[in-house]
mmCIF file with all atom_site columns, C-alpha atoms in Angstrom:
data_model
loop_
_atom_site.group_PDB
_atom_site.id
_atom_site.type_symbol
_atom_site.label_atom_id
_atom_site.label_alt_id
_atom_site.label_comp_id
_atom_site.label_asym_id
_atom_site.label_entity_id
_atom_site.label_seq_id
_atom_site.pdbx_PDB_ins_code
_atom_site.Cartn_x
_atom_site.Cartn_y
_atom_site.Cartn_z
_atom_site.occupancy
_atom_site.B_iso_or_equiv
_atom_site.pdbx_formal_charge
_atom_site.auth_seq_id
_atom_site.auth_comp_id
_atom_site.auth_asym_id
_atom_site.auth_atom_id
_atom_site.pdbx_PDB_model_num
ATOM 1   C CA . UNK A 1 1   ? 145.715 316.364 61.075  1.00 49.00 ? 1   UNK A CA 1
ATOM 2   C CA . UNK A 1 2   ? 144.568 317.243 64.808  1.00 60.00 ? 2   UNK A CA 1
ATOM 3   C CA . UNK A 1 3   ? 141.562 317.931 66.697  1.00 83.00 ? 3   UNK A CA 1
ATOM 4   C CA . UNK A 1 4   ? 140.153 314.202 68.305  1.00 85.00 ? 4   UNK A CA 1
ATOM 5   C CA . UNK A 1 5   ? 139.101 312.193 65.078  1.00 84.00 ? 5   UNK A CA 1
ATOM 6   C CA . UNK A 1 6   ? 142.289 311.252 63.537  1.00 85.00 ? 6   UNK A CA 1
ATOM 7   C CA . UNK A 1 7   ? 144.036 310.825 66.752  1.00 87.00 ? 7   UNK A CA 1
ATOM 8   C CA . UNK A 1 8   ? 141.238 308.369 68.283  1.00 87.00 ? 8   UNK A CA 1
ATOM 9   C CA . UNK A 1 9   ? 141.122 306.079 65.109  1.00 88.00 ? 9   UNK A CA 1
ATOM 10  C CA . UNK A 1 10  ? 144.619 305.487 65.733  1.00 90.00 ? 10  UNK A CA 1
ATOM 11  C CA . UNK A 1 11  ? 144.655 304.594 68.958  1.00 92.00 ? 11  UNK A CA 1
ATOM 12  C CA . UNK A 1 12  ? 142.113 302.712 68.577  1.00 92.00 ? 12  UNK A CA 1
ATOM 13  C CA . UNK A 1 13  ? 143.813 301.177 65.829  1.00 92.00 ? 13  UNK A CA 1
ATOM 14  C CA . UNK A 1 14  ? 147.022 300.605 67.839  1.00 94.00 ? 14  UNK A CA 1
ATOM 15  C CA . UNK A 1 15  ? 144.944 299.089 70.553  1.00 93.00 ? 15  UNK A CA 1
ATOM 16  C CA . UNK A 1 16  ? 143.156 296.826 68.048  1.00 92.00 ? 16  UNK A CA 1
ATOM 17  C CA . UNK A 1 17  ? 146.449 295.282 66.674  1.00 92.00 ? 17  UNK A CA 1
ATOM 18  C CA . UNK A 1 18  ? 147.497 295.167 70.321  1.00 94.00 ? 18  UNK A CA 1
ATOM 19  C CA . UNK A 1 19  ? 144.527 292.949 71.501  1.00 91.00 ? 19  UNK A CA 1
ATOM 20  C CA . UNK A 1 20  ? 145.210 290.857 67.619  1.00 90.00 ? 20  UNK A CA 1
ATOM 21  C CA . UNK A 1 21  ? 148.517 290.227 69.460  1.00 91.00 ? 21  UNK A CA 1
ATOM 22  C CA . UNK A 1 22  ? 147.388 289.039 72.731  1.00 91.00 ? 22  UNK A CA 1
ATOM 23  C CA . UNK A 1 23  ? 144.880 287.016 71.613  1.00 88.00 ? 23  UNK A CA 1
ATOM 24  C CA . UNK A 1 24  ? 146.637 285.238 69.263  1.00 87.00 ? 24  UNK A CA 1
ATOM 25  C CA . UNK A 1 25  ? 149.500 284.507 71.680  1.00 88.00 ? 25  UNK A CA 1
ATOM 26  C CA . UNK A 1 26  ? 146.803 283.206 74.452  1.00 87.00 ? 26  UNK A CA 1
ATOM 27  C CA . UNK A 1 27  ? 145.209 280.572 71.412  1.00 85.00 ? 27  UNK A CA 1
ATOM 28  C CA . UNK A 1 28  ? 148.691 279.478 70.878  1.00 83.00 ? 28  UNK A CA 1
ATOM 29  C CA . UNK A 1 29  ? 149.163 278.624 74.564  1.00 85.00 ? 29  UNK A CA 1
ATOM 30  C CA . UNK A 1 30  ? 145.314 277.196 74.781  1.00 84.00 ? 30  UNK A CA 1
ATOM 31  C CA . UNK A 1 31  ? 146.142 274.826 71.774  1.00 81.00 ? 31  UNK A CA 1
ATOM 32  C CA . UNK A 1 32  ? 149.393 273.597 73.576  1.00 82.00 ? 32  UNK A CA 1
ATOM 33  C CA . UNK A 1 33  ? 147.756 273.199 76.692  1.00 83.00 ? 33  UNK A CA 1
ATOM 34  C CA . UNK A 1 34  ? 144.517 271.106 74.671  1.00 80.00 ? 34  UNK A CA 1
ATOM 35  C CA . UNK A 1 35  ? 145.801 269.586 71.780  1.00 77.00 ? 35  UNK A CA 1
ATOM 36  C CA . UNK A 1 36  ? 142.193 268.868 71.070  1.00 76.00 ? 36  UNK A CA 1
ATOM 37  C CA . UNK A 1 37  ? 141.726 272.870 70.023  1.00 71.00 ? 37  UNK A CA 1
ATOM 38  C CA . UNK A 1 38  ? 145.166 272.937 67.713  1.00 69.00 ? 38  UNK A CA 1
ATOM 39  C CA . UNK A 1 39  ? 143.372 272.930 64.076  1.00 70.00 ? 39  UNK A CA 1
ATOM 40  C CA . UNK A 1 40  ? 140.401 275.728 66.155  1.00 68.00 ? 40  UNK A CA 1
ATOM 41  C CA . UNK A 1 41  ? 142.625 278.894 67.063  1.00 67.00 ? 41  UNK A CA 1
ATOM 42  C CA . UNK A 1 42  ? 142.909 280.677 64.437  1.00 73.00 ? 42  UNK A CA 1
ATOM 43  C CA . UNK A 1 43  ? 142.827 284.412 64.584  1.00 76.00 ? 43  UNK A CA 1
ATOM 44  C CA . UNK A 1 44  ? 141.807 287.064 62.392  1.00 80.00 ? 44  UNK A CA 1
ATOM 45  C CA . UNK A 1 45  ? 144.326 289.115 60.758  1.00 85.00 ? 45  UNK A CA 1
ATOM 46  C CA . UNK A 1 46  ? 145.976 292.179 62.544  1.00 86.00 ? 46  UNK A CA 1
ATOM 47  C CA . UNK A 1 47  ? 144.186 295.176 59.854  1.00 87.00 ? 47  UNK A CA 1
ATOM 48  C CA . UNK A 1 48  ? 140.804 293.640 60.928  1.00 87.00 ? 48  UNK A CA 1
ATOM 49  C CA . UNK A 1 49  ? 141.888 293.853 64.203  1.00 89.00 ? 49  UNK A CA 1
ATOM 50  C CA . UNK A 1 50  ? 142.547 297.198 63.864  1.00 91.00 ? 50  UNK A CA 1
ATOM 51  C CA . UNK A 1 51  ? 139.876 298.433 61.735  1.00 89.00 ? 51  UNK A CA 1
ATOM 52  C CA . UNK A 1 52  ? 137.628 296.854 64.890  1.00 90.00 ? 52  UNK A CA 1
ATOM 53  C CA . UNK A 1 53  ? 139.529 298.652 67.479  1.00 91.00 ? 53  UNK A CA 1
ATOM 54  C CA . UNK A 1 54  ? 139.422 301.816 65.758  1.00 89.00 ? 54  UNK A CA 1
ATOM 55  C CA . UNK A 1 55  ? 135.893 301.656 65.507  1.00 90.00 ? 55  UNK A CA 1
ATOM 56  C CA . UNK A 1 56  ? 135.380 301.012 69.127  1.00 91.00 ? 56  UNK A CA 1
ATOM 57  C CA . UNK A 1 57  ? 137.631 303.802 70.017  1.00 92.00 ? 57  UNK A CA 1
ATOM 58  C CA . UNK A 1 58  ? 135.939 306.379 68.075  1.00 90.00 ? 58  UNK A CA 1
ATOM 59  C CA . UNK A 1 59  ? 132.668 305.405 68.906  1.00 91.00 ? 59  UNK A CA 1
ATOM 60  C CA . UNK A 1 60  ? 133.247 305.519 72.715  1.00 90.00 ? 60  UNK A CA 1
ATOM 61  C CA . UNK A 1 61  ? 135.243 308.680 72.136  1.00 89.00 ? 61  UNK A CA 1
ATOM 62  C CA . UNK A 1 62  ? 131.899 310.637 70.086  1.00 88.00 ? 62  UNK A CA 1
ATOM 63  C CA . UNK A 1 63  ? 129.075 308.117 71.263  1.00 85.00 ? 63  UNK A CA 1
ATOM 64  C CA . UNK A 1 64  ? 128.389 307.925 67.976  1.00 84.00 ? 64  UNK A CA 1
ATOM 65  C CA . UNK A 1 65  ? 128.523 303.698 67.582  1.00 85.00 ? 65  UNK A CA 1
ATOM 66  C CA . UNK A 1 66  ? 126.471 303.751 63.944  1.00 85.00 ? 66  UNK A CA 1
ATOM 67  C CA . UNK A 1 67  ? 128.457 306.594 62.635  1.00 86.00 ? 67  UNK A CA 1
ATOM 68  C CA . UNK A 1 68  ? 131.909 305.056 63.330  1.00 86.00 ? 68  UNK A CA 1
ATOM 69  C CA . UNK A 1 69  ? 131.124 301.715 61.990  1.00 85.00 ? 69  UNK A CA 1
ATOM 70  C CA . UNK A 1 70  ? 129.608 302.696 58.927  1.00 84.00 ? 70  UNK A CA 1
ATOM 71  C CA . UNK A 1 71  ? 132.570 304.841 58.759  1.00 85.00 ? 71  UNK A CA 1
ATOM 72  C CA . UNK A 1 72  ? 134.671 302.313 59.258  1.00 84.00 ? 72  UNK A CA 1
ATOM 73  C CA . UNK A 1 73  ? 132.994 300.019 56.577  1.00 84.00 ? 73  UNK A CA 1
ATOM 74  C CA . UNK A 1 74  ? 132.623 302.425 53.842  1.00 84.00 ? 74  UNK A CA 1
ATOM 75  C CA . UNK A 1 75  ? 136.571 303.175 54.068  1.00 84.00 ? 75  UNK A CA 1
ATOM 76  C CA . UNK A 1 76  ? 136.946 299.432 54.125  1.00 82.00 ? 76  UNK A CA 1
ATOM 77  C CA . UNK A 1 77  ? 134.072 298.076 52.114  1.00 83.00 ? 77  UNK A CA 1
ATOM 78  C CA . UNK A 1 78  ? 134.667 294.662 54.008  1.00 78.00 ? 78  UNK A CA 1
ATOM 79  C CA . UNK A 1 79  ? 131.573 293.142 54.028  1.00 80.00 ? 79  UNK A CA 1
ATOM 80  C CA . UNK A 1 80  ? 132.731 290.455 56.458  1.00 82.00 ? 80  UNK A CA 1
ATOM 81  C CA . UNK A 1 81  ? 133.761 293.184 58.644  1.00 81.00 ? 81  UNK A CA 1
ATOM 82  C CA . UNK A 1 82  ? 129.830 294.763 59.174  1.00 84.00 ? 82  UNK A CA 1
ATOM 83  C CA . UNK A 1 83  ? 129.350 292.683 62.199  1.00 85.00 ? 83  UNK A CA 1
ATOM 84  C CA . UNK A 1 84  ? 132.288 293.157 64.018  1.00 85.00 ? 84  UNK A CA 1
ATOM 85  C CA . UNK A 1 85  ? 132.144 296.532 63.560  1.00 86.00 ? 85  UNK A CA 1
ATOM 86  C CA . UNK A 1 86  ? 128.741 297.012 64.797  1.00 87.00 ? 86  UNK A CA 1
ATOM 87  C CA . UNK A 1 87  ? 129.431 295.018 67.882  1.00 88.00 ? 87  UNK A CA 1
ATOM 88  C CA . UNK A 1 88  ? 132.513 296.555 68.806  1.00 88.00 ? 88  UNK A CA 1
ATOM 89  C CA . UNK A 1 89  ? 131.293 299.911 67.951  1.00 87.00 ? 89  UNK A CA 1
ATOM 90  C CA . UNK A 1 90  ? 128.140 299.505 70.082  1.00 89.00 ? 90  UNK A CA 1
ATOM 91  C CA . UNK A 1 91  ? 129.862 297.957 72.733  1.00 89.00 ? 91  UNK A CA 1
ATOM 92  C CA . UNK A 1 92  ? 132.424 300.857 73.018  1.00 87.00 ? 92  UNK A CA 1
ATOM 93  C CA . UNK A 1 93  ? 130.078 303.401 74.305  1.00 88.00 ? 93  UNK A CA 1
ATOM 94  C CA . UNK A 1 94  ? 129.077 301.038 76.874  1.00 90.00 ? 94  UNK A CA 1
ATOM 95  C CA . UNK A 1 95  ? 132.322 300.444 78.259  1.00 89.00 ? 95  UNK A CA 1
ATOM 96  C CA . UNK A 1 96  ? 133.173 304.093 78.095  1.00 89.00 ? 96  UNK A CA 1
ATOM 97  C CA . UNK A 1 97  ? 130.220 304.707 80.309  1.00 89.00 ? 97  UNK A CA 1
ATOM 98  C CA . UNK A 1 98  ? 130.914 301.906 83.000  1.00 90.00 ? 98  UNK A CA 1
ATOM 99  C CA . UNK A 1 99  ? 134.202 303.398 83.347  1.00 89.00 ? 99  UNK A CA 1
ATOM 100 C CA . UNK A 1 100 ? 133.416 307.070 83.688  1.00 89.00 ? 100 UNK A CA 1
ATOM 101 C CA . UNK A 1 101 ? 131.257 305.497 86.288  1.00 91.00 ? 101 UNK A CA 1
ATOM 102 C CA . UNK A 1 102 ? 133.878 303.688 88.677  1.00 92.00 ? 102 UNK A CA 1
ATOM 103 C CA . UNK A 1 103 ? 136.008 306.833 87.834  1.00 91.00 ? 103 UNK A CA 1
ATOM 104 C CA . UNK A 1 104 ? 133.889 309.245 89.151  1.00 90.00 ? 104 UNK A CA 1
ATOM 105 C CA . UNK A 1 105 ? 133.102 306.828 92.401  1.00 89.00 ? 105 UNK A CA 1
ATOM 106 C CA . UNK A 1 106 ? 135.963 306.475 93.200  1.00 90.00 ? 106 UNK A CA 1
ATOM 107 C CA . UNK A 1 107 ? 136.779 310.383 92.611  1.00 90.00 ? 107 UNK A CA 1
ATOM 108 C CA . UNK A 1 108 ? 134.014 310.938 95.485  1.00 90.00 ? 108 UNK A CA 1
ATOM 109 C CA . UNK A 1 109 ? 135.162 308.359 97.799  1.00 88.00 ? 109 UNK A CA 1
ATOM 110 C CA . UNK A 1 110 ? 138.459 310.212 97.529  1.00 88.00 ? 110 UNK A CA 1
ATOM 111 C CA . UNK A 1 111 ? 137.062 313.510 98.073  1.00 87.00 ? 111 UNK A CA 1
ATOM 112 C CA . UNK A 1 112 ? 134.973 312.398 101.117 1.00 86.00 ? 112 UNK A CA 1
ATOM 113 C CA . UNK A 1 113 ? 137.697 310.975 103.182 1.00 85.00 ? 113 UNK A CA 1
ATOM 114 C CA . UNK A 1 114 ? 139.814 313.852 102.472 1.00 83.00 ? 114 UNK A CA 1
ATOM 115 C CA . UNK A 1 115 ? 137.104 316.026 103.574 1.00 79.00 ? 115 UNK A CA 1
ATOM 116 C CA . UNK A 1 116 ? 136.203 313.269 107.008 1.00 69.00 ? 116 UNK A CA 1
ATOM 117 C CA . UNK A 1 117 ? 132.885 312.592 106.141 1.00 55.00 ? 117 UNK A CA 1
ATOM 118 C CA . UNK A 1 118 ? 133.943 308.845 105.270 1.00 48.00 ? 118 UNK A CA 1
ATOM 119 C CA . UNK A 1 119 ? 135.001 308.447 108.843 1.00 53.00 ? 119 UNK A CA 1
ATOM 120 C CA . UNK A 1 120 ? 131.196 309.810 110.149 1.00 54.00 ? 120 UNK A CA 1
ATOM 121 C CA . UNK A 1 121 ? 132.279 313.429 111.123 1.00 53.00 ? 121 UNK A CA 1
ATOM 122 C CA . UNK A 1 122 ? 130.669 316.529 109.618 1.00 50.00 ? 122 UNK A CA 1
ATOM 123 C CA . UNK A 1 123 ? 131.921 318.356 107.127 1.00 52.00 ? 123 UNK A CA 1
ATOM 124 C CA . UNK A 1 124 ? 134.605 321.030 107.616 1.00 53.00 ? 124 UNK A CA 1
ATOM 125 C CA . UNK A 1 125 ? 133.331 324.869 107.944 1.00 52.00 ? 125 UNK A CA 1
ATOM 126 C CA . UNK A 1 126 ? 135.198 325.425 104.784 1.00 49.00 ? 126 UNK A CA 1
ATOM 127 C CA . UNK A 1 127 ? 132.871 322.913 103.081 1.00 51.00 ? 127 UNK A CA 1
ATOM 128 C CA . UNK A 1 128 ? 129.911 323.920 104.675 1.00 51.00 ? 128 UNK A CA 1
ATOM 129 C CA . UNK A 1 129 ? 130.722 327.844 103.526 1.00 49.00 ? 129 UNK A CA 1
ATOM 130 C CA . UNK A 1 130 ? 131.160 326.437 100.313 1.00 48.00 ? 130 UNK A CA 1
ATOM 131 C CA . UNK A 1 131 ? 128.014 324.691 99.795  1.00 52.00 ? 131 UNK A CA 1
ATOM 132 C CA . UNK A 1 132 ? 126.131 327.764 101.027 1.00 51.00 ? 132 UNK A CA 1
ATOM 133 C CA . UNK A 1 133 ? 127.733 330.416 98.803  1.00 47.00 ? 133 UNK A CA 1
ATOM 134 C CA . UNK A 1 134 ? 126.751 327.967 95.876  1.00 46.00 ? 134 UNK A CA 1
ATOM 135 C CA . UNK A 1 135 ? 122.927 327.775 97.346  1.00 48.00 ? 135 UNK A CA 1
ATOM 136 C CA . UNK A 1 136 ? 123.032 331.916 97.648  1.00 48.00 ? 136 UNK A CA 1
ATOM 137 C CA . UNK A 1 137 ? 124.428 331.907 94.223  1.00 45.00 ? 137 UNK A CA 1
ATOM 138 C CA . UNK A 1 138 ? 121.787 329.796 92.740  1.00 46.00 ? 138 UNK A CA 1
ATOM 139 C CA . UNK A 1 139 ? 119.084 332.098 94.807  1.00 49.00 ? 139 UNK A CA 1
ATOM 140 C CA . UNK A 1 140 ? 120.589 334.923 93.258  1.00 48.00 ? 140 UNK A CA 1
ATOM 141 C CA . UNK A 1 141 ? 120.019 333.910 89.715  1.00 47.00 ? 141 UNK A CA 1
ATOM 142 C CA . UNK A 1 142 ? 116.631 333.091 90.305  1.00 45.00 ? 142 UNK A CA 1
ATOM 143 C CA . UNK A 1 143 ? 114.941 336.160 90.649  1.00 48.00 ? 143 UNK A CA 1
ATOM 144 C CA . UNK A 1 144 ? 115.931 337.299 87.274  1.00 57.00 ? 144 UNK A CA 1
ATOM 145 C CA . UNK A 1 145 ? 113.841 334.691 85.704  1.00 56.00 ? 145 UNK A CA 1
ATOM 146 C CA . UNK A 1 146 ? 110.303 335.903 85.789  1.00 57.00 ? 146 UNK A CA 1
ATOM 147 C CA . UNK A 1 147 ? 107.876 333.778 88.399  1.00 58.00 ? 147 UNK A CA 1
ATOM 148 C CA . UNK A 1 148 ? 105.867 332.898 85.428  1.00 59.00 ? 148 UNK A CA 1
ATOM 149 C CA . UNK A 1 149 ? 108.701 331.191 83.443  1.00 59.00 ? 149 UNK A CA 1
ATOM 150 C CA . UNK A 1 150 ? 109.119 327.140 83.396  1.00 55.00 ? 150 UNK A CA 1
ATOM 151 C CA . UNK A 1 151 ? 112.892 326.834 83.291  1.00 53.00 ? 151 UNK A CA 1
ATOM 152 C CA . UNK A 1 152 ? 113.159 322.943 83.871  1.00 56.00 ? 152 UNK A CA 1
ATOM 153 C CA . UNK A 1 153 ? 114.195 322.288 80.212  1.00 50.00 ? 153 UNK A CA 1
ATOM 154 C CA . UNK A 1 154 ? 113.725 325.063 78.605  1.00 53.00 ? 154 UNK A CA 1
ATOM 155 C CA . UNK A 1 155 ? 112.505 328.309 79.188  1.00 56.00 ? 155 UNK A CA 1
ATOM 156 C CA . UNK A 1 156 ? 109.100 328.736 78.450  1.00 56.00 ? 156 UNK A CA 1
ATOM 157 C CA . UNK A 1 157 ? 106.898 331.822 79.790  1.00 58.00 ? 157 UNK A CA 1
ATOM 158 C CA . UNK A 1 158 ? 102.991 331.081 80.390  1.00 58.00 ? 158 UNK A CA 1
ATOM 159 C CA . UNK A 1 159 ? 100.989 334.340 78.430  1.00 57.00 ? 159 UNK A CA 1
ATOM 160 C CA . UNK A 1 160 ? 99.281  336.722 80.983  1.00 55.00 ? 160 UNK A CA 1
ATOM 161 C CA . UNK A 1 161 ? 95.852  336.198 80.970  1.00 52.00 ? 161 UNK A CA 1
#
């Protein structure tokens, strides 16, 4: 067993059990603290838990959300669990996102004050160098893609007339 599938669904099933845990704990407290919620804080059971998590996991690992909860269901065939499933799997993806997101923010903030352009001075010569030898770079590959050519998306050559 290797590659990414195997090792995501258990993760995500640790993670799933994990957050079964935690919640359960904090509806304990809740229903201590209100003893008008005691006989509403009931949680769940761990497997659905992690059969949830996993789902979640693997779909914000592929970005596949339908394929990992139908997955999911047809190794479970808990009906109960469809919706769940769904939710968490479509939610996954989502979250993934958001985070690659602030990651990658806060990757650039950290490159531009390394760099001083977060303090308003220009960019090193080194930088500068570097941003040129990728422009000439680019240049240079153009040229061997005929004028007539579209090469947006694809590449698609107009006939000669």
């Amino acid at each position: 067993v290797g590659g990414t599938f195997a090792p995501s669904l258990l993760l995500g099933a640790s993670l799933g059990v994990v957050y079964h845990q935690a919640a359960a704990r904090a509806l304990a407290l809740l229903a201590s603290a209100v003893p008008a919620l005691a006989g509403a804080t009931s949680v769940a059971n761990a497997p659905t838990f992690a059969m949830v998590g996993g789902a979640a996991f693997l779909s914000s690992v592929f970005g596949a959300p339908l394929t990992s909860a139908l997955l999911l269901f047809e190794l479970t065939r808990g009906y109960e669990l469809v919706l769940p499933l769904l939710c968490a799997a479509g939610t996954g993806p989502v979250v993934m996102e958001g985070v690659e997101q602030r990651l990658d923010a806060a990757r650039r903030r950290r490159a531009r004050r390394s760099s001083g352009e977060a303090s308003g001075e220009a960019p090193p010569a080194a930088a500068a160098a570097e941003q040129g030898a990728a422009a000439n770079v680019s240049a240079s590959l153009l040229p061997t893609v005929p004028p007539d050519c579209d090469v947006d998306y694809q590449i698609v050559c107009r006939a000669e007339p």
